[in-house]
Coordinates of C-alpha atoms and ligand atoms in Angstrom, one line a residue:
Chain A
K5 CA 88.2 74.0 2.9
V6 CA 90.0 76.4 5.1
N7 CA 90.9 79.5 3.0
V8 CA 94.1 81.2 3.9
V9 CA 92.4 84.4 2.9
S10 CA 89.2 85.1 4.8
G11 CA 88.1 88.2 3.0
V12 CA 88.6 91.2 0.8
T13 CA 87.9 94.8 2.0
C14 CA 87.7 97.9 -0.1
N15 CA 87.7 101.4 1.2
K16 CA 86.9 104.2 -1.3
D17 CA 86.4 106.9 1.4
E18 CA 90.0 107.3 2.1
V19 CA 92.2 110.1 0.7
K20 CA 95.9 110.1 0.6
F21 CA 98.6 112.7 1.2
T22 CA 102.3 112.5 0.3
L23 CA 104.9 114.8 1.7
L24 CA 107.7 114.8 -0.9
G25 CA 111.2 115.4 0.1
V26 CA 111.1 115.6 3.9
P27 CA 114.5 115.8 5.6
D28 CA 115.5 112.2 6.5
K29 CA 116.6 112.9 10.0
P30 CA 115.2 112.0 13.5
G31 CA 112.1 113.9 14.6
I32 CA 110.5 114.6 11.3
A33 CA 107.9 111.8 11.2
S34 CA 106.8 112.7 14.7
K35 CA 106.2 116.3 13.8
V36 CA 103.9 115.4 11.0
F37 CA 101.7 113.0 12.9
S38 CA 101.7 114.9 16.2
E39 CA 100.1 117.9 14.4
L40 CA 97.4 115.7 12.9
A41 CA 96.7 113.9 16.2
E42 CA 96.5 117.3 18.0
V43 CA 93.3 118.1 16.0
G44 CA 92.0 114.6 16.3
I45 CA 92.5 113.4 12.8
N46 CA 92.7 109.6 12.6
V47 CA 95.4 108.3 10.3
D48 CA 94.9 104.9 8.7
M49 CA 98.0 103.9 6.7
I50 CA 101.4 105.4 6.9
I51 CA 103.9 104.4 4.2
Q52 CA 107.6 105.4 4.0
N53 CA 110.0 103.6 1.7
I54 CA 113.7 104.0 0.9
H55 CA 115.3 107.4 1.1
Y56 CA 117.2 109.2 -1.7
N57 CA 120.1 111.4 -0.7
D58 CA 119.0 113.0 2.6
V59 CA 115.3 113.1 2.0
N60 CA 112.3 110.8 1.9
D61 CA 108.6 110.8 1.1
I62 CA 105.9 110.1 3.7
T63 CA 102.5 109.0 2.6
F64 CA 99.4 108.5 4.8
T65 CA 95.7 108.0 4.3
I66 CA 92.8 109.5 6.3
D67 CA 89.1 109.7 6.0
H68 CA 87.9 112.0 3.3
E69 CA 85.9 114.1 5.8
D70 CA 89.2 115.3 7.3
F71 CA 90.7 116.3 3.9
E72 CA 90.4 120.0 4.2
Q73 CA 91.7 120.3 7.7
A74 CA 94.6 118.0 7.1
H75 CA 95.5 119.8 3.9
S76 CA 95.7 123.2 5.6
I77 CA 97.7 121.8 8.5
L78 CA 100.2 120.2 6.1
E79 CA 100.5 123.4 4.1
E80 CA 101.3 125.4 7.2
L81 CA 104.0 122.9 8.1
K82 CA 105.9 123.4 4.9
D83 CA 108.5 125.8 6.3
K84 CA 108.8 124.1 9.6
L85 CA 109.4 120.7 8.1
N86 CA 111.2 122.0 5.0
Y87 CA 109.6 119.5 2.7
R88 CA 109.7 119.9 -1.1
E89 CA 106.1 119.5 -2.1
L90 CA 102.7 118.3 -0.8
I91 CA 100.6 115.9 -3.0
S92 CA 97.0 115.0 -2.3
D93 CA 94.9 112.4 -3.9
V94 CA 91.2 111.9 -3.4
N95 CA 90.7 109.3 -6.2
V96 CA 92.3 106.4 -4.3
A97 CA 90.9 103.2 -2.9
K98 CA 92.5 100.8 -0.4
V99 CA 92.0 97.2 -1.3
S100 CA 93.1 94.6 1.2
I101 CA 93.1 90.9 1.8
V102 CA 92.7 89.6 5.3
G103 CA 93.7 86.3 6.6
A104 CA 95.1 84.5 9.6
G105 CA 97.3 82.1 7.7
M106 CA 99.1 84.6 5.6
S107 CA 102.3 85.2 7.4
T108 CA 103.3 81.6 7.2
N109 CA 102.1 81.1 3.7
P110 CA 104.5 82.3 1.0
G111 CA 102.7 83.5 -2.0
V112 CA 99.5 84.8 -0.7
A113 CA 100.5 88.4 -1.3
A114 CA 101.9 87.3 -4.7
R115 CA 98.5 85.9 -5.6
M116 CA 96.7 89.1 -4.7
F117 CA 99.2 91.0 -6.8
E118 CA 98.7 88.5 -9.7
A119 CA 94.9 89.0 -9.5
L120 CA 95.4 92.7 -9.7
G121 CA 97.8 92.3 -12.6
R122 CA 95.4 90.1 -14.5
G123 CA 92.7 92.7 -13.9
E124 CA 95.1 95.3 -15.4
V125 CA 94.9 97.2 -12.1
N126 CA 98.1 99.2 -11.3
I127 CA 99.3 98.9 -7.8
E128 CA 100.2 102.4 -6.6
M129 CA 101.3 101.6 -3.1
I130 CA 101.7 98.5 -0.9
S131 CA 101.7 98.0 2.9
T132 CA 101.5 94.8 4.7
S133 CA 101.2 93.2 8.1
E134 CA 101.0 89.5 9.2
I135 CA 97.2 89.4 8.7
K136 CA 96.6 92.0 6.0
V137 CA 98.0 92.9 2.6
S138 CA 96.8 96.4 1.5
C139 CA 97.2 98.0 -1.9
L140 CA 96.3 101.6 -2.8
I141 CA 94.9 101.8 -6.3
E142 CA 92.9 104.2 -8.4
E143 CA 89.3 104.5 -7.1
N144 CA 87.8 103.8 -10.5
E145 CA 89.6 100.5 -10.6
A146 CA 88.4 99.3 -7.2
D147 CA 85.4 97.2 -8.4
Q148 CA 87.5 95.3 -11.0
A149 CA 90.2 94.8 -8.3
V150 CA 87.8 93.4 -5.8
E151 CA 86.3 91.1 -8.4
A152 CA 89.7 89.8 -9.5
I153 CA 90.7 89.1 -6.0
H154 CA 87.4 87.3 -5.2
N155 CA 88.0 85.1 -8.2
E156 CA 91.6 84.4 -7.3
F157 CA 90.8 83.2 -3.8
E158 CA 87.4 81.8 -4.6
L159 CA 85.8 83.9 -1.9
D160 CA 82.3 83.8 -3.1
E161 CA 81.8 80.1 -2.9
E162 CA 79.8 78.7 0.0
Chain B
K4 CA 95.0 101.3 33.4
V5 CA 94.4 100.0 30.0
N6 CA 97.3 100.8 27.7
V7 CA 96.5 101.5 24.1
V8 CA 99.8 99.9 23.3
S9 CA 100.2 96.4 24.6
G10 CA 103.8 95.8 23.6
V11 CA 106.9 96.5 21.6
T12 CA 108.6 93.9 19.4
C13 CA 112.0 94.0 17.8
N14 CA 113.3 91.7 15.1
K15 CA 117.0 91.9 14.3
D16 CA 117.0 88.7 12.2
E17 CA 115.3 90.3 9.2
V18 CA 117.1 91.6 6.1
K19 CA 115.7 93.9 3.5
F20 CA 115.9 94.2 -0.2
T21 CA 114.8 97.1 -2.4
L22 CA 114.3 96.9 -6.1
L23 CA 114.9 100.4 -7.3
G24 CA 113.2 101.6 -10.4
V25 CA 110.8 98.8 -11.3
P26 CA 108.4 99.7 -14.1
D27 CA 105.2 101.1 -12.6
K28 CA 102.7 99.0 -14.6
P29 CA 100.4 96.1 -13.8
G30 CA 102.0 92.7 -13.3
I31 CA 105.3 93.7 -11.9
A32 CA 104.8 93.3 -8.2
S33 CA 103.3 89.8 -8.8
K34 CA 106.4 88.7 -10.7
V35 CA 108.7 89.6 -7.8
F36 CA 106.8 87.9 -5.1
S37 CA 105.7 84.8 -7.2
E38 CA 109.4 84.0 -7.8
L39 CA 110.1 84.2 -4.1
A40 CA 107.1 82.2 -3.1
E41 CA 108.0 79.5 -5.7
V42 CA 111.1 78.6 -3.6
G43 CA 109.2 78.9 -0.3
I44 CA 110.8 82.2 0.9
N45 CA 108.5 83.8 3.4
V46 CA 108.1 87.6 3.0
D47 CA 107.4 89.7 6.1
M48 CA 107.0 93.4 5.2
I49 CA 106.3 94.7 1.7
I50 CA 106.5 98.5 1.2
Q51 CA 105.9 100.5 -1.9
N52 CA 105.3 104.3 -1.8
I53 CA 104.7 106.9 -4.4
H54 CA 106.0 106.4 -7.9
Y55 CA 108.3 108.8 -9.8
N56 CA 107.8 109.1 -13.6
D57 CA 106.9 105.6 -14.6
V58 CA 108.9 103.7 -12.1
N59 CA 108.7 102.8 -8.4
D60 CA 110.7 101.1 -5.7
I61 CA 109.6 97.9 -3.9
T62 CA 111.1 97.0 -0.5
F63 CA 110.5 93.8 1.4
T64 CA 112.0 92.0 4.3
I65 CA 112.7 88.3 4.8
D66 CA 114.5 86.2 7.4
H67 CA 118.3 86.5 7.2
E68 CA 118.6 82.7 6.5
D69 CA 117.0 83.3 3.1
F70 CA 119.3 86.1 2.1
E71 CA 121.5 84.3 -0.3
Q72 CA 118.8 82.5 -2.2
A73 CA 116.6 85.7 -2.4
H74 CA 119.6 87.7 -3.6
S75 CA 120.4 85.4 -6.5
I76 CA 116.7 85.1 -7.5
L77 CA 116.4 88.9 -7.6
E78 CA 119.6 89.4 -9.5
E79 CA 118.4 86.9 -12.1
L80 CA 115.2 88.8 -12.5
K81 CA 116.9 92.0 -13.5
D82 CA 116.4 91.8 -17.2
K83 CA 113.0 90.3 -17.0
L84 CA 111.7 92.9 -14.6
N85 CA 113.9 95.7 -16.1
Y86 CA 114.6 97.3 -12.7
R87 CA 117.4 99.8 -12.3
E88 CA 119.2 98.5 -9.2
L89 CA 119.0 96.0 -6.4
I90 CA 119.8 97.1 -2.9
S91 CA 120.2 94.8 0.1
D92 CA 120.6 95.6 3.7
V93 CA 121.4 93.1 6.5
N94 CA 121.9 95.8 9.2
V95 CA 118.3 96.5 9.7
A96 CA 115.9 95.9 12.6
K97 CA 112.1 96.0 12.6
V98 CA 110.7 97.7 15.7
S99 CA 106.9 97.6 16.2
I100 CA 104.3 98.7 18.6
V101 CA 101.2 96.5 18.9
G102 CA 97.9 97.4 20.3
A103 CA 94.2 96.9 19.9
G104 CA 93.2 100.4 20.5
M105 CA 95.4 102.1 18.0
S106 CA 93.2 102.6 14.9
T107 CA 90.8 104.7 16.8
N108 CA 93.4 106.6 18.8
P109 CA 95.0 109.4 16.9
G110 CA 98.5 110.0 18.0
V111 CA 99.7 106.6 19.0
A112 CA 101.9 106.3 15.9
A113 CA 103.0 109.9 16.5
R114 CA 104.1 109.0 20.1
M115 CA 106.1 106.1 18.8
F116 CA 107.8 108.4 16.3
E117 CA 108.4 110.9 19.0
A118 CA 110.0 108.3 21.2
L119 CA 112.4 107.4 18.3
G120 CA 113.1 111.0 17.6
R121 CA 114.0 111.7 21.2
G122 CA 116.3 108.7 21.1
E123 CA 117.9 110.2 18.0
V124 CA 116.9 107.1 16.1
N125 CA 116.3 107.7 12.4
I126 CA 113.2 106.1 11.0
E127 CA 114.2 104.5 7.6
M128 CA 110.9 103.0 6.7
I129 CA 107.3 102.9 8.0
S130 CA 104.5 100.5 7.5
T131 CA 101.3 100.3 9.5
S132 CA 98.1 98.3 10.1
E133 CA 95.2 98.8 12.5
I134 CA 96.9 96.9 15.2
K135 CA 100.6 97.5 14.5
V136 CA 103.0 100.3 13.6
S137 CA 106.3 99.1 12.3
C138 CA 109.5 101.1 11.7
L139 CA 112.6 99.8 10.0
I140 CA 115.8 101.3 11.6
E141 CA 119.5 100.6 11.8
E142 CA 120.1 97.4 13.7
N143 CA 122.7 99.0 16.0
E144 CA 120.0 101.5 17.1
A145 CA 117.5 98.9 18.0
D146 CA 118.2 98.7 21.7
Q147 CA 117.9 102.4 22.2
A148 CA 114.8 102.4 20.1
V149 CA 113.1 99.8 22.2
E150 CA 114.1 101.5 25.4
A151 CA 112.7 104.8 24.2
I152 CA 109.4 103.3 23.2
H153 CA 109.1 101.4 26.5
N154 CA 109.6 104.7 28.3
E155 CA 107.1 106.6 26.1
F156 CA 104.3 104.0 26.7
E157 CA 105.3 103.1 30.3
L158 CA 105.4 99.5 29.2
D159 CA 107.6 98.2 32.0
E160 CA 105.3 99.2 34.9
E161 CA 103.3 96.4 36.6
Ligands
LIG9 C1 111.7 110.8 7.1 C2 111.4 110.6 8.6 O1 110.8 109.4 8.8 C3 112.7 110.7 9.4 N1 113.6 109.7 9.0 C4 112.4 110.6 10.9 O2 113.0 109.8 11.6 O3 111.5 111.2 11.4
LIG10 C1 105.4 98.8 -9.1 C2 104.4 97.7 -9.1 O1 103.7 97.6 -7.9 C3 103.4 97.8 -10.3 N1 102.7 99.1 -10.1 C4 102.4 96.7 -10.3 O2 101.2 96.9 -10.3 O3 102.8 95.6 -10.2

C-alpha cells in the first residue's frame, strides 16, 4: 500500500538558539541571519510565532559544530539588536515525518502529534512544509519518539 | 546562471489562527489537529515556538473557505484544551521563496528577510524547510513583499 508518510528522520546533532524579545519591526530578522551567513554558518530551521506587544522571539537550529561561533556572534549582537535574552539548547533533537501526500491529507500531522503524545513526548516546537512536519523535542526522548512514529505509520513493515 | 532561488510564491487566500496559552504537555497538539482533520480541514502551516512557563502558543493556517468551521471547532475546544485565548487573522499572506540549493547556502533566508526589511515589510511569522522559506505578513503588504524579493533574487530576468 502507498504510505502517505515515506519516512521518519531524527537529527540529534542540531542545537537551537532563541533570541527572546527582539524588536518586532522590519529589518531585525535580516540582521540576525546575515551575521550568521557572513561567517558561513548554515541555518536549518527558523521559527518565529506570534508577537507580544512590540517584541517577538526568533528560534533557529544549526549544527552543533557551529555552536561556539554562533553563540559569540549572537552575544555581540545584543546591543545592536536590542533583544532581551539569548537562550541556547544543545539537548534538542529534530524529529520529522516526510511524505509526498501530506499537504492534501488532513490528519497526517495530527497522527504524528498523537504518536508523540502516546509516547509521552512533549513537543517543544513545530515547523511544517508541504512535504515535512518537524518537531523539536528533548534529545533524550528522541528514540521513543521515533519508535512511536514508526508504529503509528507502520513504517517498518515490508 | 543557476539561481539558488527558483521562485517566489504568495498566497493571500490563507487565514491564520493562534491558540494562545495552551498547556505545554504531551497530547495537546494532537487534540487540536485531530479535531480539524476529523472534519476534513486541510492545515497548511503549523508554527510553535518557545514556551513560557508551562504554556505555549500554536499557530496554523488554513484556506479561507474553512474559516467559519475551524473557528467554531476551536471555540468549542476551549474548555477541553484549557487555552487562554483564540486569535484569528484573515488579513494575512504567506510569502515564500523556493529553491533546491537553499539548505547548503547560508544567507538565502537572510537575503529574503533583507528584501522584506528594505521594503519596510514586517515579518510576522517565519517557518522554514530545506527547500522553502515562508514568511507570514500583512496581506496589504504582499505585493510590495513579492516585488522586493523578485528584485533581490533577480527573478524576472530571462
Ligand atoms: C521579529 C522580526 O522578524 C521582525 N518582525 C522583522 O521583520 O525583521
Ligand atoms: C503545546 C503542545 O505542542 C504540547 N507541548 C504537546 O506536546 O502537545
